[in-house]
Coordinates of C-alpha atoms in Angstrom, one line a residue:
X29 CA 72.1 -12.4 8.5
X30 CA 72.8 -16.1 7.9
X31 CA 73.9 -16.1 11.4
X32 CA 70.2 -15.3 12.5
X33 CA 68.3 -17.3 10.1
X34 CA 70.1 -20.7 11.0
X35 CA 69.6 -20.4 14.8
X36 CA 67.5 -22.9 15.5
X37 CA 67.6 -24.8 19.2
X38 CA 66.3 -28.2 20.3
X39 CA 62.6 -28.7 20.8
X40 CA 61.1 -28.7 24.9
X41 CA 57.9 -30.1 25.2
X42 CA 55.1 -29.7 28.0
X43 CA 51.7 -31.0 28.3
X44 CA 48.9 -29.6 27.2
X45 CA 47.9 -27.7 23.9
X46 CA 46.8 -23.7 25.1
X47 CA 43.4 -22.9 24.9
X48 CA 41.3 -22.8 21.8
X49 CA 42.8 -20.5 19.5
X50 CA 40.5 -17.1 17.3
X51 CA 42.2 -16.1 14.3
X52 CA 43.4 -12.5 13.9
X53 CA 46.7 -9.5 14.0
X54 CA 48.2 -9.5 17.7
X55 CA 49.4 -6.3 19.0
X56 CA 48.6 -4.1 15.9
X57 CA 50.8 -1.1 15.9
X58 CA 52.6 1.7 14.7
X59 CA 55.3 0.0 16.3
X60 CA 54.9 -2.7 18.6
X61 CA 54.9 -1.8 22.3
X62 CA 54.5 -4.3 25.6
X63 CA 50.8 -4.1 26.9
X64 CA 51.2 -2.1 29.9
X65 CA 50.8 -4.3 33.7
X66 CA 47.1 -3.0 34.2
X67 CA 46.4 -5.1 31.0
X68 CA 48.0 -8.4 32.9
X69 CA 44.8 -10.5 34.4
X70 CA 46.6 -11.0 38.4
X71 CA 45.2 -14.7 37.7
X72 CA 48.2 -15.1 35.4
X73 CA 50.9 -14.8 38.1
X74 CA 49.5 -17.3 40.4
X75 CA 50.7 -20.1 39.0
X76 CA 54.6 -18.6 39.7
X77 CA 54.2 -17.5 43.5
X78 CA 55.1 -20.8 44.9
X79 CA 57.8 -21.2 42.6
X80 CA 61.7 -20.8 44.4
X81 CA 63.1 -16.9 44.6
X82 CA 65.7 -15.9 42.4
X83 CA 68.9 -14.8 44.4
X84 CA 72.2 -12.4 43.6
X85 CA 74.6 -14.2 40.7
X86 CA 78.1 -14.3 41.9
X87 CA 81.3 -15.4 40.3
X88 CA 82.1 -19.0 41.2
X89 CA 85.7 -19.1 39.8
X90 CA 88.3 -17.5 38.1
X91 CA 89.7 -20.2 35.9
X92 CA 91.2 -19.0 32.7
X93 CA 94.2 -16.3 31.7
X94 CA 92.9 -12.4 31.2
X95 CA 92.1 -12.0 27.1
X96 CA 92.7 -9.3 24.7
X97 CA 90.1 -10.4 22.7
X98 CA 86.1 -8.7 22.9
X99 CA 84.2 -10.4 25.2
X100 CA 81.9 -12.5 22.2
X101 CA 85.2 -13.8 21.4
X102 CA 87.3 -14.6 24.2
X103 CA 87.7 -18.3 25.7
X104 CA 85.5 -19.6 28.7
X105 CA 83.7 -22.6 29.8
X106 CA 81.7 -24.2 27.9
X107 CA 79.9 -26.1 26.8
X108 CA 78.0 -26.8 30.4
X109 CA 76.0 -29.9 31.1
X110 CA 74.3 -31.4 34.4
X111 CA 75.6 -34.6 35.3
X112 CA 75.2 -37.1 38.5
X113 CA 73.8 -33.5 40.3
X114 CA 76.7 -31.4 39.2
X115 CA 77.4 -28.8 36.6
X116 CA 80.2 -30.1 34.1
X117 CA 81.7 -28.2 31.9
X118 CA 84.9 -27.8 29.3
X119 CA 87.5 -25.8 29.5
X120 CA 89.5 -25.0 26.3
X121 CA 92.4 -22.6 27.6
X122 CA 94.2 -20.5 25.1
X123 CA 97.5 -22.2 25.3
X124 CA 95.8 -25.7 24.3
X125 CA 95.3 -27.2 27.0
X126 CA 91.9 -29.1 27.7
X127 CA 90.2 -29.8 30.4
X128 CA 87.2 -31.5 31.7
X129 CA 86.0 -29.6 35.1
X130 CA 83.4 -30.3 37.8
X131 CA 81.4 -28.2 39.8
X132 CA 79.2 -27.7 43.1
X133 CA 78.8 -23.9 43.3
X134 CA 81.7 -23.0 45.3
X135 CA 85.1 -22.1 44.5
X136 CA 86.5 -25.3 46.4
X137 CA 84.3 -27.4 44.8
X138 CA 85.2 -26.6 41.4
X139 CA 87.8 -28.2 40.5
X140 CA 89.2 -29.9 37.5
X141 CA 88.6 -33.7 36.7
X142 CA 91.1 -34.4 34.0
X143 CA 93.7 -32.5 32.0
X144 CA 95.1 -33.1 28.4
X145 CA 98.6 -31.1 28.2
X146 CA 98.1 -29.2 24.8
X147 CA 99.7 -30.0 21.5
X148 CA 99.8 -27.9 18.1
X149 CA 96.3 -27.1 16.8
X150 CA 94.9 -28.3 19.6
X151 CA 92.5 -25.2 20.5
X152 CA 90.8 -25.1 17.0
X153 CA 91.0 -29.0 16.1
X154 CA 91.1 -30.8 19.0
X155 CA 89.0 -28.9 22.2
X156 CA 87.1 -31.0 24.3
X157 CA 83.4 -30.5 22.6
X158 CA 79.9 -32.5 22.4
X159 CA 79.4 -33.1 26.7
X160 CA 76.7 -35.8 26.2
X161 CA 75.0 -37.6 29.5
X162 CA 73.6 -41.2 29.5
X163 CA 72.7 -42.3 32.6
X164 CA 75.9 -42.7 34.8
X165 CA 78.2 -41.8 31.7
X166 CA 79.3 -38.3 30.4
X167 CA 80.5 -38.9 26.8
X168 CA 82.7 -36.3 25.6
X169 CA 85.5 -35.7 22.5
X170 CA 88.5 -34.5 23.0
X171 CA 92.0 -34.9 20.8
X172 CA 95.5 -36.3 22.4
X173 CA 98.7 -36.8 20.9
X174 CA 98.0 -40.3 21.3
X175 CA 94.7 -41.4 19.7
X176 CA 93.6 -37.9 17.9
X177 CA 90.5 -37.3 18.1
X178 CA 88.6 -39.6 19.5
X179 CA 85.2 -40.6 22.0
X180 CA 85.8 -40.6 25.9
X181 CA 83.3 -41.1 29.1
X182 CA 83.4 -40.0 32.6
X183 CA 81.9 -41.5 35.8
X184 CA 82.7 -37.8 37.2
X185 CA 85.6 -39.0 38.7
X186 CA 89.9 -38.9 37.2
X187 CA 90.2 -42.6 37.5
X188 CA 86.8 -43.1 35.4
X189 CA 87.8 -41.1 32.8
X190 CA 89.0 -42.6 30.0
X191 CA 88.9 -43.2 25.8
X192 CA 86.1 -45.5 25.1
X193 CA 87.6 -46.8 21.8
X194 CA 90.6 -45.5 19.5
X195 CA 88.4 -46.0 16.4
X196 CA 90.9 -45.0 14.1
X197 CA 94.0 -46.3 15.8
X198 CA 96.8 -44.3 16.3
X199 CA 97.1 -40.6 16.1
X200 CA 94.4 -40.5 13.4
X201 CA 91.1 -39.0 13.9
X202 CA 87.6 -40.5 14.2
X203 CA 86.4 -37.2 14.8
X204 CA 82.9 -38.7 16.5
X205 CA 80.6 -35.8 16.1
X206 CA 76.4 -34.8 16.3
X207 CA 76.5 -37.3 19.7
X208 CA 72.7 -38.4 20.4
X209 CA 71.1 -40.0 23.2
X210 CA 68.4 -42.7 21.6
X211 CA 67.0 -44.3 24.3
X212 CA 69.4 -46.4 26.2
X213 CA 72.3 -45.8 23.8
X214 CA 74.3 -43.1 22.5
X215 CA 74.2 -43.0 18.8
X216 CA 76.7 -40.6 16.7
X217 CA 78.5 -40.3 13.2
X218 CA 81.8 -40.4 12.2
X219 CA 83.2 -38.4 8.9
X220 CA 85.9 -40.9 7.1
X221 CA 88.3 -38.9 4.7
X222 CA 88.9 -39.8 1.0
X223 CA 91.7 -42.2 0.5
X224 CA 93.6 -42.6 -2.8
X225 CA 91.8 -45.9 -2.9
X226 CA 87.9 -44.9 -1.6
X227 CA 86.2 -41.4 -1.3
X228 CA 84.8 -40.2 1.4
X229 CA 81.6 -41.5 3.5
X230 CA 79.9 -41.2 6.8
X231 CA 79.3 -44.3 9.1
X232 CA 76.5 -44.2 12.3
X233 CA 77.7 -46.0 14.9
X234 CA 76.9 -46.3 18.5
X235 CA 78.2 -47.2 22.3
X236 CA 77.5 -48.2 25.6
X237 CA 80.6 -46.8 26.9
X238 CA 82.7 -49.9 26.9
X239 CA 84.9 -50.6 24.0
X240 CA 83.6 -53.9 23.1
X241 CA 80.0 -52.0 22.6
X242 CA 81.2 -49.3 20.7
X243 CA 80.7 -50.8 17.1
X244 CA 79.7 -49.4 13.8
X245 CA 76.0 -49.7 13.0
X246 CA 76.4 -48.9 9.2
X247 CA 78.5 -47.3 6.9
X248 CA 76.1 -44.8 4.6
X249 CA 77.6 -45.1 1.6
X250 CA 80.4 -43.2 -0.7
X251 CA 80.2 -39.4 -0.6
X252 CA 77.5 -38.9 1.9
X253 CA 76.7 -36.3 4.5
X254 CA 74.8 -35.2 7.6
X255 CA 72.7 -32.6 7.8
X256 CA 72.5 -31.3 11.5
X257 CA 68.6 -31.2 12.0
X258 CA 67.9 -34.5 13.8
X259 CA 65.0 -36.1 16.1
X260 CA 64.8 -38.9 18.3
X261 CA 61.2 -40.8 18.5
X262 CA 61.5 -43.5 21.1
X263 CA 64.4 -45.6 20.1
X264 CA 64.7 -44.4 17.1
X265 CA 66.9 -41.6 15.7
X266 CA 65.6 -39.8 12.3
X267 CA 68.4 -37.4 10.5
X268 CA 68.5 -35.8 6.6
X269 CA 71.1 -37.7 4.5
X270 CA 72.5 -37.0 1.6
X271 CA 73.7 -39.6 -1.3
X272 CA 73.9 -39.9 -4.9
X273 CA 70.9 -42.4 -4.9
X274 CA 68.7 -40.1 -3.1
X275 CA 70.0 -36.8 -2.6
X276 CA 69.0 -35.3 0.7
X277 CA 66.1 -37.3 2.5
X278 CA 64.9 -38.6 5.3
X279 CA 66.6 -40.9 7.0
X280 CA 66.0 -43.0 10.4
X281 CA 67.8 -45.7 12.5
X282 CA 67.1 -48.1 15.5
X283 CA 70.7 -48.8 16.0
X284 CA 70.9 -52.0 13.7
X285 CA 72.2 -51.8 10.6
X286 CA 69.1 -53.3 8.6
X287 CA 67.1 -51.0 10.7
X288 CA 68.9 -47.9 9.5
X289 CA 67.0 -47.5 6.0
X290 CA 65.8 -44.4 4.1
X291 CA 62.0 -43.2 5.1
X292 CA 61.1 -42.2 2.1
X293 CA 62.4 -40.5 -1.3
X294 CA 60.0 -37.4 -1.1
X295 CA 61.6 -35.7 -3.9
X296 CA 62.4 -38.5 -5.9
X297 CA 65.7 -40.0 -7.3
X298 CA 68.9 -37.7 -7.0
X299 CA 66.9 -34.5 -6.6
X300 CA 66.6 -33.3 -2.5
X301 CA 63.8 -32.5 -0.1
X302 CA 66.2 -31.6 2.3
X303 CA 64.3 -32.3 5.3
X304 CA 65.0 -29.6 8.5
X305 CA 63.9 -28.7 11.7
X306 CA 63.5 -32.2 12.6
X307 CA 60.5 -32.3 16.3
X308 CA 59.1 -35.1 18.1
X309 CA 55.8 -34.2 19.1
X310 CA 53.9 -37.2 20.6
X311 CA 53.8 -40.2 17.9
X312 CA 55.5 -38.6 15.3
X313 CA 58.2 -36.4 14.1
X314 CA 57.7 -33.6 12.0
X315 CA 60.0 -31.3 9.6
X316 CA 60.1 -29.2 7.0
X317 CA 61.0 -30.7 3.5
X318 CA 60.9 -29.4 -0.2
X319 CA 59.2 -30.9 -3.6
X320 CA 58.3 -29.6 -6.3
X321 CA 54.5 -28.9 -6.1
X322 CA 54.4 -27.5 -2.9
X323 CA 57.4 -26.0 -2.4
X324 CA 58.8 -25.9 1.3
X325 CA 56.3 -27.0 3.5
X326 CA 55.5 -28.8 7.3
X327 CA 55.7 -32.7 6.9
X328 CA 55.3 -35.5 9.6
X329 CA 56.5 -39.1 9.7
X330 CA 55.7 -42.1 11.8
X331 CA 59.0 -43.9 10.3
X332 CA 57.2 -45.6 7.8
X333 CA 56.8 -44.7 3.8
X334 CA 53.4 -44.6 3.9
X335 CA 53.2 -42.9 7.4
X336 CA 55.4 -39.6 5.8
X337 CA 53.0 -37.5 4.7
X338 CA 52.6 -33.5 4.1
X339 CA 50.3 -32.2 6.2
X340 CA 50.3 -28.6 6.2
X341 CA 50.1 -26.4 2.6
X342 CA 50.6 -22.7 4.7
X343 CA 51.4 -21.3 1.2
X344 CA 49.8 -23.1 -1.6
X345 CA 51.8 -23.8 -4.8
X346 CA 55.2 -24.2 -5.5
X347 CA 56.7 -20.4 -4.2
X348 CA 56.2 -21.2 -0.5
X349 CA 58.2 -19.2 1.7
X350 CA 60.8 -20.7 4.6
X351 CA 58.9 -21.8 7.4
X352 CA 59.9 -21.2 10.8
X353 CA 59.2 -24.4 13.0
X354 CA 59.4 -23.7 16.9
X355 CA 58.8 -26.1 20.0
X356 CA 56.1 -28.2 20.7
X357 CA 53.0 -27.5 23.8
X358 CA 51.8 -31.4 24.2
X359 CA 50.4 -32.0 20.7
X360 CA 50.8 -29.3 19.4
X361 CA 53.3 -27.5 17.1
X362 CA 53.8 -23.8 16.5
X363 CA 55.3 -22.5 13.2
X364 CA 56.0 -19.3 11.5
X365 CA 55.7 -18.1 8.5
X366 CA 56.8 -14.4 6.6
X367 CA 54.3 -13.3 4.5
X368 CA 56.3 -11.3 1.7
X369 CA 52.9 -9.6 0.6
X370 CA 53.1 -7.2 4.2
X371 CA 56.4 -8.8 5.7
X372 CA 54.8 -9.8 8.8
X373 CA 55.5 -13.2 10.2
X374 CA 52.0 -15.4 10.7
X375 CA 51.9 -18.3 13.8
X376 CA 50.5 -20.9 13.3
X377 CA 49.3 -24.0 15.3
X378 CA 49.6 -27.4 13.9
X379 CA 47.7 -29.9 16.6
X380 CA 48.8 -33.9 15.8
X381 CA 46.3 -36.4 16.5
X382 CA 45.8 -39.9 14.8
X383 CA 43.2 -38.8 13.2
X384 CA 46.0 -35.9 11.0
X385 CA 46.7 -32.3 11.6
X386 CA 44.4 -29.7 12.2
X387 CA 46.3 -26.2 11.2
X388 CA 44.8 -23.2 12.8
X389 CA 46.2 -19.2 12.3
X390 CA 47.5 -18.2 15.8
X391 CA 48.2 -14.3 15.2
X392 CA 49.8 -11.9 12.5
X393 CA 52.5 -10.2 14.3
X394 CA 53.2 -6.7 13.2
X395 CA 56.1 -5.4 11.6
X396 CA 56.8 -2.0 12.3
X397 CA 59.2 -1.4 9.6
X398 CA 57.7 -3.2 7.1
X399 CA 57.5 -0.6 5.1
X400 CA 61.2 0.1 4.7
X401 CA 63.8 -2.1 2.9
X402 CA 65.1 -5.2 3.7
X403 CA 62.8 -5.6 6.8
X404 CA 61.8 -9.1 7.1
X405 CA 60.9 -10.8 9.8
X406 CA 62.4 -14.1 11.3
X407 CA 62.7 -16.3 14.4
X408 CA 65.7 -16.0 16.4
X409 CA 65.4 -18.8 19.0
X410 CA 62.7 -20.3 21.3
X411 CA 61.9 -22.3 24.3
X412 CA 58.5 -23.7 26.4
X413 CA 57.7 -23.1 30.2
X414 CA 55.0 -24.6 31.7
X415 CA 52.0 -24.1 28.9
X416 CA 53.6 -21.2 27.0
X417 CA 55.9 -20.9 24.6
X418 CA 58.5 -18.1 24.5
X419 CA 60.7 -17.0 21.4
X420 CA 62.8 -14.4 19.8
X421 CA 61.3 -12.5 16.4
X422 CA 63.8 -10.6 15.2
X423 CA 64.0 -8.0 12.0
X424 CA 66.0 -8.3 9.3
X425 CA 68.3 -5.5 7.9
X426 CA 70.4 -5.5 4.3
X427 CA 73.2 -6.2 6.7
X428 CA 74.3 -9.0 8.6
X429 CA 72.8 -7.9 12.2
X430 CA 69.2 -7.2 13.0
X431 CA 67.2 -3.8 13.4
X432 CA 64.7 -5.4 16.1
X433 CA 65.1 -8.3 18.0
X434 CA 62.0 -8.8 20.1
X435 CA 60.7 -11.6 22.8
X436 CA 57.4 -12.9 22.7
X437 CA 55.2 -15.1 24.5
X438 CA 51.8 -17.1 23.4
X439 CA 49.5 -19.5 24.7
X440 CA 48.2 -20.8 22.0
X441 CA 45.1 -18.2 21.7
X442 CA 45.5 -14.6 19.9
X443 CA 44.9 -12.5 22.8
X444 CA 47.7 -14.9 24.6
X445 CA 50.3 -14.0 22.3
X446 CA 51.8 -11.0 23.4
X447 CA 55.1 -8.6 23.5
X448 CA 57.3 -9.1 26.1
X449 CA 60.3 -7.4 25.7
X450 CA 62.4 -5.2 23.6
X451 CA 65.7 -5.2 22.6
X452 CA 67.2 -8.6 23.0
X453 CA 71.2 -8.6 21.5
X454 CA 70.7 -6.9 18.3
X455 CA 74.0 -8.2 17.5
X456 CA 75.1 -10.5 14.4
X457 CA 78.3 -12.0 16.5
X458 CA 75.8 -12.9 19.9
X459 CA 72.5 -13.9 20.3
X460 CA 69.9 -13.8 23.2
X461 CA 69.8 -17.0 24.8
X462 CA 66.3 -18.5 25.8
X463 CA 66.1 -21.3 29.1
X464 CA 63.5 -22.6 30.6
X465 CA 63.8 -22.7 34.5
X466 CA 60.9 -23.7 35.6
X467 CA 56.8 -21.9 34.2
X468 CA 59.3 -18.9 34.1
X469 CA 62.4 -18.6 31.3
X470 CA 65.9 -17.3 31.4
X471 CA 67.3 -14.9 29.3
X472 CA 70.2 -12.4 27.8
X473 CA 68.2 -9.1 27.4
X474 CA 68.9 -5.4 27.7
X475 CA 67.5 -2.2 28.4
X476 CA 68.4 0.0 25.4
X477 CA 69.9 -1.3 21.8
X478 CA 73.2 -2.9 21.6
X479 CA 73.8 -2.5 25.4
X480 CA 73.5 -3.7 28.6
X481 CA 72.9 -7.4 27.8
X482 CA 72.4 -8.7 30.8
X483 CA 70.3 -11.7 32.7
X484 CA 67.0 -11.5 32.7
X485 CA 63.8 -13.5 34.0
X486 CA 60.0 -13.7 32.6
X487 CA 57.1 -15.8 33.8
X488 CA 55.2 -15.2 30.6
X489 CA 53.8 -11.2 31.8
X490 CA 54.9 -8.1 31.0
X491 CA 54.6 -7.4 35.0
X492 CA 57.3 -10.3 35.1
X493 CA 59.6 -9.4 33.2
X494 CA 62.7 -7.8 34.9
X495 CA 66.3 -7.8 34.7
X496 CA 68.0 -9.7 37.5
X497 CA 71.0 -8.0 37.6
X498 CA 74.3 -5.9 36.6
X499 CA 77.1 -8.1 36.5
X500 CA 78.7 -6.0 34.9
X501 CA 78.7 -2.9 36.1
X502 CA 78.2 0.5 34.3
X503 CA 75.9 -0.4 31.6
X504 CA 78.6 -2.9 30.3
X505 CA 77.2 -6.3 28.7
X506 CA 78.3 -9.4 30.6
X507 CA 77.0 -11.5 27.7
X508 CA 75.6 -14.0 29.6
X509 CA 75.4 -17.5 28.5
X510 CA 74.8 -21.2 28.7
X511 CA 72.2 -21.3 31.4
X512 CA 72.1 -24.1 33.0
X513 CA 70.1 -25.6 35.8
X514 CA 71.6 -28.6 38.8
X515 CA 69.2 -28.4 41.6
X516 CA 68.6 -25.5 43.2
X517 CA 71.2 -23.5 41.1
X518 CA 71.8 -21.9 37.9
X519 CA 75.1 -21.7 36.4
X520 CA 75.9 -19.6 33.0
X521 CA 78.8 -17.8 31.9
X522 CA 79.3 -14.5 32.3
X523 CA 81.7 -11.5 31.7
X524 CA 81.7 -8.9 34.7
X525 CA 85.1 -6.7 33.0
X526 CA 86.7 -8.2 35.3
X527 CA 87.7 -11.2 35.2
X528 CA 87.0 -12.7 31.5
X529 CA 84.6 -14.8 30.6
X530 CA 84.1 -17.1 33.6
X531 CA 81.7 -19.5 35.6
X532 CA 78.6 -17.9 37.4
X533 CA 76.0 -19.3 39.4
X534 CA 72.5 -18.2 40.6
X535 CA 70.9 -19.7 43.4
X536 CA 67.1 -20.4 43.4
X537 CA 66.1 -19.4 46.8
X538 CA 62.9 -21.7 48.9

């Protein structure tokens, strides 16, 4: 169940806010059902006729060893990046080895761009991990028996790919991890063990890829952590820290150390706010935070003290529930909260201005279980195409997987937020993935529960909303995964029975 509740993505923003919204249920129900295609207005697929064709998915390589292991858990590429107008990718084998890989879309031109020759542990502690591009540099880390674990970068060639700095000389570890692009620079935090002499502490530092410019920015402080909700607002990078002083509170940095400073102590002295959910929308960044007379609420900042404000009270007093904080439409945020009184889970729209926030009630979506135990409702994952956002509302069960995963669709308006789809993976060990290609998403969907997970495609209509194909075949689940768009091709990673988990690519068709 925890597995569910955490998933939360990175926040894709579009222009534009949806149309004004009327308060009210969506979709009322028994049980919810899509709205049948003579219910779709034919205005809404005009927007998606010019848009490129969606071709057959093929197999681009077979690159690692057959596995005994289920298909969820089995080795494969990943995690897959564009870069310089090519897919990169990882590729942690099962006998240690790591390597960095490049690829075009054809078998011949996907081909490996540097190998590290495996030691002991390597494939739990030391796989290559966090593919970040800047500009004409792919960071990465990776562990050799040489340096441990430590930052590299890539020009996308072997002769440009090398260790940035050995940061903790030797075969100790810096382990650089949460890698963030801020700007022009690459900002990330590095974990430094208790000694018998100091205890342990986090530092931020950053790089241009060089070694001289790879410097610490500032050490946090004794016994301090990072939580991994963070936002990036221009050139400046706002995360949730914790320390004795403060306990877990807002944070930001411009990449100096006097400019890397605590926002503000919202609940103050040692107790925490713990600020999540951390998304940029327009001039400000918003998050969820906790204190005492409100509870867990919606919060923005501007990166000043006086600028961090709450700004929406969905549940007034101190037993507010969690709130479920999606992706951003221009100015505009959408967030969900359960209600416990009915178990239903209420959108709302939170529209940013300078002026404050205006909160308006999007729909009540129904719950048709809500009625039996344990069935709460929660968000699964999200994304925004074009004006609409897209996302996952799953139903809880006193297990650890869902009853009901379902995908929906709104446009900011009450009779734009409909039921698209039903099941996605109702699985506690996989979950749906959400992409945005283009005004149309991406996604891992099947055709009857706990089967058949497949690749699917939606421009936002029921009428739209199709399976692309079997890969595998049978009523198998390939699993698909990673989608990931380089031109005029879509690559994700796929399991066809076959062959393993392996490399696939869709072509988008003109």
């Amino acid at each position: 169940m925890g597995k569910w509740r955490g998933m939360a993505l990175a926040c894709a923003l579009a222009l534009g806010c949806g149309g004004e919204l009327t308060e009210g249920d969506t979709q009322e129900g028994e049980r919810p059902q899509a709205s049948s295609p003579s219910d779709e207005g034919s205005g809404e697929l005009s927007a998606t006729w010019k848009l490129p064709a969606l071709g057959t998915a093929r197999l681009v390589r077979d690159i690692f060893p057959p596995s005994d292991l289920p298909a969820r858990l089995a080795p494969g590429p990943g995690p897959l990046v564009e870069f310089r107008g090519k897919l990169f990718f990882a590729a942690n084998l099962p006998d240690g080895r790591r390597e960095l890989w490049k690829s075009d879309g054809t078998p011949a031109g996907t081909v490996p761009i540097k190998r590290f020759p495996p030691f002991p542990g390597a494939f739990f502690s030391g796989a290559l991990t966090s593919l970040t591009p800047l500009g004409s540099r792919l960071f990465f880390v990776v562990s050799d028996e040489t340096h441990g674990r430590e930052l590299w970068v890539s020009d996308g060639t072997t002769g440009g790919t090398r260790l940035v700095k050995d940061i903790a000389p030797g075969v100790d570890a810096s382990e650089p991890f949460d890698l963030t692009v801020v700007g022009k620079t690459l900002l990330f935090f590095r974990f430094v063990p208790e000694t018998p002499t100091s205890p342990t502490r986090t530092e931020l530092w950053k790089s241009d890829g060089t070694e001289a410019g790879t410097v610490r920015v500032k050490d946090l402080g004794p016994d301090t952590s990072v939580l991994a909700s963070k936002a990036a607002l221009g050139n400046t990078l706002f995360f949730s820290l914790s320390d004795d002083a403060h306990g877990t509170e807002l944070w930001k940095s411009d990449g100096t150390e006097a400019g890397t400073t605590l926002v503000k102590d919202i609940a103050p002295g040692p107790d925490s706010s713990f600020p999540f959910n951390l998304r940029t929308v327009g001039r400000h960044v918003f998050f969820a935070a906790t204190e005492p007379a409100h509870g867990t609420e919606m919060w923005r900042t501007d990166g000043t003290e006086a600028g961090t404000t709450l700004v929406a009270d969905l549940t007034p007093g101190p037993d507010s529930q969690f709130p479920w904080v999606l992706g951003a439409i221009g100015n505009c945020l959408y967030v969900g909260r359960a209600d416990p009184s009915d178990h239903r889970m209420r959108l709302y729209r939170l529209k940013d201005s300078d002026d404050g926030v205006t909160v308006k009630l999007v729909a009540t979506l129904p719950n048709p279980f809500a009625g039996e135990m344990d069935a709460d409702p929660f968000i699964t994952t999200f994304t925004v195409a074009g004006q609409k956002l897209f996302f996952g509302l799953g139903i809880s069960t006193s297990g650890p997987a869902p009853r009901d995963v379902q995908l929906w669709v709104t446009d900011g308006t009450s009779s734009g937020t409909k039921l698209l789809h039903r099941p996605l993976s109702l699985s506690d060990e996989f979950g749906s993935e959400l992409f945005t290609l283009d005004d149309r998403i991406l996604f891992t969907g099947a055709e009857d529960p706990g089967v058949n997970l497949e690749p699917w495609v939606s421009d936002g209509t029921v009428k739209g909303t199709r399976k692309l194909q079997e890969v595998a075949p049978g009523g198998a689940s390939s699993l698909p995964s990673g989608y990931t768009r380089v031109g005029s091709q879509v690559f994700f990673v796929a399991n066809d029975t076959v062959h393993g988990n392996e490399l696939w690519v869709l072509p988008l068709l003109r």
